[in-house]
Structure formats: structure tokens, C-alpha cells
């Protein structure tokens, strides 16, 4: 058996937590297995995902590669990208504007405020992608039927509209995530409209399960409710971890939220 030390910084964006490692410091093989090990909350460090970062020059300050806690890959995490921006600002790689290359393209984050490892960013989330047939859909899962909007915000989203959360939404989220009509699985958000400028949302994320918040999930939920005419921009997204703020400028969405650096160390990979 050998042991490899993998350095990491741990951060969270609205309680959605990630481990951040520079690509050059990580083994180049079996990264899905490493992600499962390092993200395990009992035998690893524990996180919703593992972010690998590479320095860039020109269009972006850095590029990121995201592994979910189950070892699967995702193109983007809104909360996770804010965490990377926080680390880049803290290390002096970027200052008031951070540009990060994700699997969904280069994202720009504007620093609102920050001190002592705690930051607030507004991130450009891009355009809403959907077809009209998926704006209002009935989705049957087992014996249940959900009123959903199916869309893409850099990763797949299924936004389900509910009157309350007094049902097994975790079981429903797990079932919807793996429904056969989503061959690559999907993120799921359950949305309760509060008023014309606020929504209450719970999240089941592809590859991670229940999370306290989700940047792309919040964006998808806000986009869906605006597209349906249920709310107007700006939209306050109420999550179990606190509030995120979404706004539209033309057809481009922006999401504002926190990112906090928690600590760092080394993970001992044994194999």
C-alpha cells in the first residue's frame, strides 16, 4: 500500500461545500475514485464536490474541473465557482473581477465585498436554455406527477413547482434525478412561490444528493419562475442555508451569494 498526500483548501458557498486542489498537486489518474474518497464525510475530508484548478492567462484567471462526491463529473457549480473565486482573490491571483473557465464556458464574478476569508460575489450565470415544450411539463415518477420546467443553465435542471414541502421530496428528487428521460441524470429543485419577488427552494443535486443550497439550482429555479410569469426580477431565492439574489439584465442571469474559506490541509490517499 502507498500513501499520496493531496493538498486542499476547503470552502463553502451558502453551505454547499467543496475541496479545492491545484491540478498539478493531484494524481493524474483515477480521479473519480479519489473524489469519492476525499469527499466521503466519514473516512475522507467531506464535501459535496472536489474542484481541480489550473492557472490560465488571458481570458481567464483559472480553469476548473468539478467532480461530484459520487465521482461523477459536472460542467459547473455556481456555489463552487464562487469558492474558487474566493481562493483566487485571497491568493492575489485576481482582485475585483475574477474570470473562471468552467465546463459551461468562462464565467465572470464581480467582488462585492470581502475580508478575513469571507467574500460576496455576483456571478454571470448566462442565458436560460430551454424549448417551449419543456416550459410547462407534467412529469410522472412512479405514482406521482409533478409540474415541472426542464431547462439548462450550464448543467441540466428540472424545476418542480409545489404548494409546500410536506412530502418526501428527497425520495422524489432521487427518483427524478435518475428518471429515464434524463440519460445524463439531472439536478432537481422544488420551488414554492412566496410572492412576486421571492421563492423558497429545496435542492437535490445530481451526483451529490441533498444540498443546503445550489448556485445553478437557484439560477434554474429563478429562471423557471420568471419564464412562467410567476415572479419578476429581481428574485430572492430562499434556501435552507440562507438567501441568494438573482436578477435578469436582458436575457442574462446574475446570481449574488457568499463564499467562505474554511481551512486547509492534506488528504492521505492510500491505495
mmCIF file of C-alpha atoms in Angstrom:
data_model
loop_
_atom_site.group_PDB
_atom_site.id
_atom_site.type_symbol
_atom_site.label_atom_id
_atom_site.label_comp_id
_atom_site.label_asym_id
_atom_site.label_seq_id
_atom_site.Cartn_x
_atom_site.Cartn_y
_atom_site.Cartn_z
ATOM 1 C CA UNK A 1 0.000 0.000 0.000
ATOM 2 C CA UNK A 2 1.202 3.511 -0.827
ATOM 3 C CA UNK A 3 0.117 6.889 0.549
ATOM 4 C CA UNK A 4 -0.122 10.084 -1.503
ATOM 5 C CA UNK A 5 -0.686 13.448 0.162
ATOM 6 C CA UNK A 6 -3.173 15.658 -1.678
ATOM 7 C CA UNK A 7 -3.293 19.297 -0.508
ATOM 8 C CA UNK A 8 -6.677 21.026 -0.357
ATOM 9 C CA UNK A 9 -8.457 24.181 0.724
ATOM 10 C CA UNK A 10 -11.985 23.705 1.994
ATOM 11 C CA UNK A 11 -14.607 26.351 1.251
ATOM 12 C CA UNK A 12 -18.370 26.674 1.167
ATOM 13 C CA UNK A 13 -20.799 28.789 -0.791
ATOM 14 C CA UNK A 14 -24.025 29.079 1.215
ATOM 15 C CA UNK A 15 -23.220 25.753 2.968
ATOM 16 C CA UNK A 16 -22.576 23.977 -0.354
ATOM 17 C CA UNK A 17 -19.032 22.774 0.438
ATOM 18 C CA UNK A 18 -16.086 21.977 -1.815
ATOM 19 C CA UNK A 19 -12.464 20.880 -1.634
ATOM 20 C CA UNK A 20 -10.159 22.909 -3.883
ATOM 21 C CA UNK A 21 -6.878 21.484 -5.217
ATOM 22 C CA UNK A 22 -4.488 22.768 -7.839
ATOM 23 C CA UNK A 23 -4.400 20.267 -10.703
ATOM 24 C CA UNK A 24 -0.614 19.935 -10.512
ATOM 25 C CA UNK A 25 -0.902 18.742 -6.899
ATOM 26 C CA UNK A 26 -3.325 15.908 -7.684
ATOM 27 C CA UNK A 27 -2.687 12.458 -9.155
ATOM 28 C CA UNK A 28 -3.439 12.371 -12.868
ATOM 29 C CA UNK A 29 -5.324 9.045 -12.823
ATOM 30 C CA UNK A 30 -8.372 7.570 -11.069
ATOM 31 C CA UNK A 31 -9.738 10.978 -10.187
ATOM 32 C CA UNK A 32 -13.299 9.707 -9.904
ATOM 33 C CA UNK A 33 -12.154 7.282 -7.211
ATOM 34 C CA UNK A 34 -10.145 9.999 -5.481
ATOM 35 C CA UNK A 35 -13.187 12.292 -5.484
ATOM 36 C CA UNK A 36 -15.296 9.652 -3.765
ATOM 37 C CA UNK A 37 -12.573 9.104 -1.168
ATOM 38 C CA UNK A 38 -11.732 12.721 -0.385
ATOM 39 C CA UNK A 39 -15.396 13.816 -0.295
ATOM 40 C CA UNK A 40 -16.539 10.994 1.998
ATOM 41 C CA UNK A 41 -17.895 12.585 5.178
ATOM 42 C CA UNK A 42 -16.792 9.707 7.427
ATOM 43 C CA UNK A 43 -13.469 8.481 6.052
ATOM 44 C CA UNK A 44 -12.441 11.484 3.948
ATOM 45 C CA UNK A 45 -12.380 15.241 4.448
ATOM 46 C CA UNK A 46 -16.042 15.558 3.461
ATOM 47 C CA UNK A 47 -17.607 17.774 0.805
ATOM 48 C CA UNK A 48 -20.264 17.998 -1.889
ATOM 49 C CA UNK A 49 -17.555 18.117 -4.547
ATOM 50 C CA UNK A 50 -13.853 18.267 -5.420
ATOM 51 C CA UNK A 51 -12.607 21.137 -7.600
ATOM 52 C CA UNK A 52 -9.370 20.860 -9.569
ATOM 53 C CA UNK A 53 -7.906 24.211 -10.647
ATOM 54 C CA UNK A 54 -5.420 25.102 -13.380
ATOM 55 C CA UNK A 55 -3.857 28.546 -13.823
ATOM 56 C CA UNK A 56 -4.599 30.346 -17.090
ATOM 57 C CA UNK A 57 -3.557 33.581 -18.732
ATOM 58 C CA UNK A 58 -5.546 35.873 -20.969
ATOM 59 C CA UNK A 59 -9.289 35.305 -20.992
ATOM 60 C CA UNK A 60 -9.478 33.584 -17.575
ATOM 61 C CA UNK A 61 -7.527 33.592 -14.326
ATOM 62 C CA UNK A 62 -8.052 29.848 -13.863
ATOM 63 C CA UNK A 63 -9.876 26.831 -15.243
ATOM 64 C CA UNK A 64 -11.764 24.355 -13.059
ATOM 65 C CA UNK A 65 -12.821 20.731 -13.297
ATOM 66 C CA UNK A 66 -15.586 19.574 -10.956
ATOM 67 C CA UNK A 67 -16.053 16.082 -9.538
ATOM 68 C CA UNK A 68 -19.195 15.405 -7.525
ATOM 69 C CA UNK A 69 -18.981 13.476 -4.281
ATOM 70 C CA UNK A 70 -20.028 10.267 -6.080
ATOM 71 C CA UNK A 71 -17.142 10.627 -8.540
ATOM 72 C CA UNK A 72 -19.247 11.822 -11.467
ATOM 73 C CA UNK A 73 -18.416 14.995 -13.380
ATOM 74 C CA UNK A 74 -20.371 18.238 -13.707
ATOM 75 C CA UNK A 75 -19.761 21.115 -16.076
ATOM 76 C CA UNK A 76 -20.383 23.803 -13.469
ATOM 77 C CA UNK A 77 -21.376 24.615 -9.904
ATOM 78 C CA UNK A 78 -22.380 28.178 -9.155
ATOM 79 C CA UNK A 79 -21.566 27.952 -5.463
ATOM 80 C CA UNK A 80 -18.361 26.034 -6.184
ATOM 81 C CA UNK A 81 -17.192 28.591 -8.737
ATOM 82 C CA UNK A 82 -17.652 31.349 -6.134
ATOM 83 C CA UNK A 83 -15.492 29.280 -3.757
ATOM 84 C CA UNK A 84 -12.719 29.119 -6.348
ATOM 85 C CA UNK A 85 -13.039 32.878 -6.896
ATOM 86 C CA UNK A 86 -12.618 33.403 -3.149
ATOM 87 C CA UNK A 87 -9.401 31.383 -3.144
ATOM 88 C CA UNK A 88 -8.037 33.231 -6.181
ATOM 89 C CA UNK A 89 -8.733 36.611 -4.576
ATOM 90 C CA UNK A 90 -7.205 35.504 -1.260
ATOM 91 C CA UNK A 91 -4.043 34.334 -3.057
ATOM 92 C CA UNK A 92 -3.746 37.550 -5.064
ATOM 93 C CA UNK A 93 -4.346 35.805 -8.404
ATOM 94 C CA UNK A 94 -7.342 38.084 -9.066
ATOM 95 C CA UNK A 95 -8.840 41.150 -7.465
ATOM 96 C CA UNK A 96 -12.220 42.842 -8.001
ATOM 97 C CA UNK A 97 -13.121 40.811 -11.109
ATOM 98 C CA UNK A 98 -12.472 37.092 -11.403
ATOM 99 C CA UNK A 99 -12.801 35.121 -14.641
ATOM 100 C CA UNK A 100 -13.015 31.343 -14.354
ATOM 101 C CA UNK A 101 -13.219 28.832 -17.177
ATOM 102 C CA UNK A 102 -15.813 26.164 -16.394
ATOM 103 C CA UNK A 103 -17.226 23.304 -18.437
ATOM 104 C CA UNK A 104 -20.025 25.740 -19.315
ATOM 105 C CA UNK A 105 -17.688 28.482 -20.545
ATOM 106 C CA UNK A 106 -15.869 31.388 -18.914
ATOM 107 C CA UNK A 107 -17.806 32.922 -16.011
ATOM 108 C CA UNK A 108 -17.151 36.410 -14.655
ATOM 109 C CA UNK A 109 -17.515 37.106 -10.934
ATOM 110 C CA UNK A 110 -17.607 40.627 -9.527
ATOM 111 C CA UNK A 111 -16.369 41.026 -5.959
ATOM 112 C CA UNK A 112 -18.977 42.872 -3.885
ATOM 113 C CA UNK A 113 -17.133 42.754 -0.566
ATOM 114 C CA UNK A 114 -14.672 40.572 1.284
ATOM 115 C CA UNK A 115 -12.495 40.302 4.368
ATOM 116 C CA UNK A 116 -10.894 37.598 6.517
ATOM 117 C CA UNK A 117 -11.665 34.820 4.041
ATOM 118 C CA UNK A 118 -15.339 35.710 3.639
ATOM 119 C CA UNK A 119 -16.492 37.094 0.303
ATOM 120 C CA UNK A 120 -19.606 38.092 -1.602
ATOM 121 C CA UNK A 121 -19.651 37.787 -5.402
ATOM 122 C CA UNK A 122 -22.116 38.413 -8.182
ATOM 123 C CA UNK A 123 -21.600 35.816 -10.883
ATOM 124 C CA UNK A 124 -22.692 35.945 -14.512
ATOM 125 C CA UNK A 125 -24.767 32.785 -14.977
ATOM 126 C CA UNK A 126 -25.547 33.215 -18.689
ATOM 127 C CA UNK A 127 -28.701 32.644 -20.715
ATOM 128 C CA UNK A 128 -31.620 30.380 -19.999
ATOM 129 C CA UNK A 129 -31.687 27.399 -22.383
ATOM 130 C CA UNK A 130 -34.958 25.532 -22.885
ATOM 131 C CA UNK A 131 -37.511 24.729 -25.520
ATOM 132 C CA UNK A 132 -41.097 25.875 -25.276
ATOM 133 C CA UNK A 133 -42.431 22.329 -24.864
ATOM 134 C CA UNK A 134 -40.433 21.963 -21.644
ATOM 135 C CA UNK A 135 -41.578 25.216 -20.011
ATOM 136 C CA UNK A 136 -44.647 23.539 -18.554
ATOM 137 C CA UNK A 137 -44.496 19.758 -18.325
ATOM 138 C CA UNK A 138 -46.169 17.050 -16.332
ATOM 139 C CA UNK A 139 -43.557 14.575 -15.137
ATOM 140 C CA UNK A 140 -44.818 11.221 -13.882
ATOM 141 C CA UNK A 141 -42.486 9.418 -11.491
ATOM 142 C CA UNK A 142 -43.971 6.239 -10.095
ATOM 143 C CA UNK A 143 -47.478 7.032 -8.881
ATOM 144 C CA UNK A 144 -46.733 10.752 -8.505
ATOM 145 C CA UNK A 145 -46.961 13.553 -11.057
ATOM 146 C CA UNK A 146 -45.031 16.828 -10.880
ATOM 147 C CA UNK A 147 -45.497 20.193 -12.601
ATOM 148 C CA UNK A 148 -42.007 20.909 -13.934
ATOM 149 C CA UNK A 149 -39.867 23.093 -16.145
ATOM 150 C CA UNK A 150 -36.905 21.355 -17.794
ATOM 151 C CA UNK A 151 -34.028 23.667 -18.655
ATOM 152 C CA UNK A 152 -30.264 24.069 -18.852
ATOM 153 C CA UNK A 153 -28.087 26.637 -17.075
ATOM 154 C CA UNK A 154 -24.760 25.039 -17.945
ATOM 155 C CA UNK A 155 -25.949 21.805 -16.366
ATOM 156 C CA UNK A 156 -29.375 20.083 -16.592
ATOM 157 C CA UNK A 157 -32.115 21.292 -14.269
ATOM 158 C CA UNK A 158 -35.612 20.051 -13.505
ATOM 159 C CA UNK A 159 -37.579 22.710 -11.593
ATOM 160 C CA UNK A 160 -40.633 21.225 -9.865
ATOM 161 C CA UNK A 161 -43.357 23.567 -8.596
ATOM 162 C CA UNK A 162 -45.066 22.576 -5.349
ATOM 163 C CA UNK A 163 -47.509 24.124 -2.888
ATOM 164 C CA UNK A 164 -45.498 23.040 0.164
ATOM 165 C CA UNK A 165 -42.720 20.678 1.201
ATOM 166 C CA UNK A 166 -44.821 18.283 3.292
ATOM 167 C CA UNK A 167 -43.951 15.241 1.168
ATOM 168 C CA UNK A 168 -40.923 13.007 0.657
ATOM 169 C CA UNK A 169 -39.126 15.488 -1.563
ATOM 170 C CA UNK A 170 -35.777 13.733 -1.062
ATOM 171 C CA UNK A 171 -37.210 10.491 -2.398
ATOM 172 C CA UNK A 172 -38.843 12.402 -5.232
ATOM 173 C CA UNK A 173 -35.582 14.182 -6.033
ATOM 174 C CA UNK A 174 -33.644 10.911 -6.159
ATOM 175 C CA UNK A 175 -36.271 9.385 -8.446
ATOM 176 C CA UNK A 176 -36.443 12.390 -10.787
ATOM 177 C CA UNK A 177 -32.619 12.659 -10.953
ATOM 178 C CA UNK A 178 -32.394 9.151 -12.402
ATOM 179 C CA UNK A 179 -35.596 9.117 -14.451
ATOM 180 C CA UNK A 180 -35.072 7.515 -17.852
ATOM 181 C CA UNK A 181 -35.888 10.716 -19.733
ATOM 182 C CA UNK A 182 -32.703 12.229 -18.272
ATOM 183 C CA UNK A 183 -29.980 9.957 -19.721
ATOM 184 C CA UNK A 184 -27.226 12.034 -18.053
ATOM 185 C CA UNK A 185 -29.302 12.487 -14.869
ATOM 186 C CA UNK A 186 -30.497 15.912 -13.740
ATOM 187 C CA UNK A 187 -30.412 18.356 -10.859
ATOM 188 C CA UNK A 188 -33.782 18.842 -9.192
ATOM 189 C CA UNK A 189 -35.199 21.867 -7.382
ATOM 190 C CA UNK A 190 -38.540 22.006 -5.584
ATOM 191 C CA UNK A 191 -40.000 25.508 -5.699
ATOM 192 C CA UNK A 192 -42.661 27.224 -3.618
ATOM 193 C CA UNK A 193 -43.505 30.695 -4.866
ATOM 194 C CA UNK A 194 -43.722 33.111 -1.918
ATOM 195 C CA UNK A 195 -44.562 36.386 -3.667
ATOM 196 C CA UNK A 196 -43.737 38.305 -6.851
ATOM 197 C CA UNK A 197 -40.062 38.655 -5.884
ATOM 198 C CA UNK A 198 -39.225 35.613 -3.761
ATOM 199 C CA UNK A 199 -39.228 31.823 -3.950
ATOM 200 C CA UNK A 200 -38.497 29.091 -1.404
ATOM 201 C CA UNK A 201 -36.380 26.251 -2.838
ATOM 202 C CA UNK A 202 -35.069 22.830 -1.771
ATOM 203 C CA UNK A 203 -32.357 21.059 -3.751
ATOM 204 C CA UNK A 204 -31.478 17.533 -4.828
ATOM 205 C CA UNK A 205 -28.273 17.661 -6.865
ATOM 206 C CA UNK A 206 -27.055 15.207 -9.452
ATOM 207 C CA UNK A 207 -24.149 13.258 -8.001
ATOM 208 C CA UNK A 208 -24.378 14.802 -4.520
ATOM 209 C CA UNK A 209 -27.954 14.312 -3.276
ATOM 210 C CA UNK A 210 -29.497 16.793 -0.859
ATOM 211 C CA UNK A 211 -27.560 20.059 -0.565
ATOM 212 C CA UNK A 212 -28.224 23.082 1.616
ATOM 213 C CA UNK A 213 -28.146 25.351 -1.427
ATOM 214 C CA UNK A 214 -27.170 25.316 -5.091
ATOM 215 C CA UNK A 215 -25.996 28.164 -7.296
ATOM 216 C CA UNK A 216 -27.067 26.620 -10.594
ATOM 217 C CA UNK A 217 -30.185 25.179 -8.933
ATOM 218 C CA UNK A 218 -31.130 28.623 -7.630
ATOM 219 C CA UNK A 219 -30.487 30.078 -11.074
ATOM 220 C CA UNK A 220 -32.608 27.408 -12.759
ATOM 221 C CA UNK A 221 -35.403 27.864 -10.220
ATOM 222 C CA UNK A 222 -35.411 31.648 -10.651
ATOM 223 C CA UNK A 223 -35.218 31.428 -14.440
ATOM 224 C CA UNK A 224 -38.123 28.947 -14.499
ATOM 225 C CA UNK A 225 -40.401 31.045 -12.299
ATOM 226 C CA UNK A 226 -39.636 34.206 -14.293
ATOM 227 C CA UNK A 227 -40.194 32.381 -17.601
ATOM 228 C CA UNK A 228 -43.560 31.140 -16.337
ATOM 229 C CA UNK A 229 -44.554 34.664 -15.310
ATOM 230 C CA UNK A 230 -44.850 33.736 -11.639
ATOM 231 C CA UNK A 231 -42.235 36.209 -10.374
ATOM 232 C CA UNK A 232 -40.438 39.316 -11.575
ATOM 233 C CA UNK A 233 -36.731 40.147 -11.455
ATOM 234 C CA UNK A 234 -35.025 40.595 -9.048
ATOM 235 C CA UNK A 235 -35.771 37.308 -7.277
ATOM 236 C CA UNK A 236 -34.825 36.421 -3.710
ATOM 237 C CA UNK A 237 -34.048 32.682 -3.595
ATOM 238 C CA UNK A 238 -34.654 31.378 -0.079
ATOM 239 C CA UNK A 239 -32.605 28.238 0.628
ATOM 240 C CA UNK A 240 -32.027 26.197 3.817
ATOM 241 C CA UNK A 241 -28.602 27.892 4.028
ATOM 242 C CA UNK A 242 -29.847 31.438 3.575
ATOM 243 C CA UNK A 243 -30.743 33.752 0.730
ATOM 244 C CA UNK A 244 -29.239 34.135 -2.740
ATOM 245 C CA UNK A 245 -30.153 37.029 -5.035
ATOM 246 C CA UNK A 246 -30.936 36.599 -8.728
ATOM 247 C CA UNK A 247 -31.516 39.278 -11.343
ATOM 248 C CA UNK A 248 -32.011 39.467 -15.089
ATOM 249 C CA UNK A 249 -30.403 42.021 -17.382
ATOM 250 C CA UNK A 250 -31.950 41.414 -20.769
ATOM 251 C CA UNK A 251 -31.758 37.647 -21.120
ATOM 252 C CA UNK A 252 -28.626 37.222 -18.969
ATOM 253 C CA UNK A 253 -28.946 35.979 -15.391
ATOM 254 C CA UNK A 254 -26.764 37.076 -12.481
ATOM 255 C CA UNK A 255 -26.572 35.414 -9.064
ATOM 256 C CA UNK A 256 -25.163 37.001 -5.923
ATOM 257 C CA UNK A 257 -24.063 34.948 -2.950
ATOM 258 C CA UNK A 258 -21.326 34.241 -0.394
ATOM 259 C CA UNK A 259 -18.159 32.178 -0.431
ATOM 260 C CA UNK A 260 -16.083 31.421 2.653
ATOM 261 C CA UNK A 261 -12.676 29.786 3.001
ATOM 262 C CA UNK A 262 -12.851 27.351 5.915
ATOM 263 C CA UNK A 263 -9.398 25.825 6.211
ATOM 264 C CA UNK A 264 -6.880 23.595 4.522
ATOM 265 C CA UNK A 265 -4.580 20.636 4.857
ATOM 266 C CA UNK A 266 -3.637 17.355 3.220
ATOM 267 C CA UNK A 267 -5.713 14.308 2.436
ATOM 268 C CA UNK A 268 -3.886 10.994 2.783
ATOM 269 C CA UNK A 269 -4.809 8.860 -0.214
ATOM 270 C CA UNK A 270 -3.999 5.198 0.476
ATOM 271 C CA UNK A 271 -4.081 2.563 -2.220
#
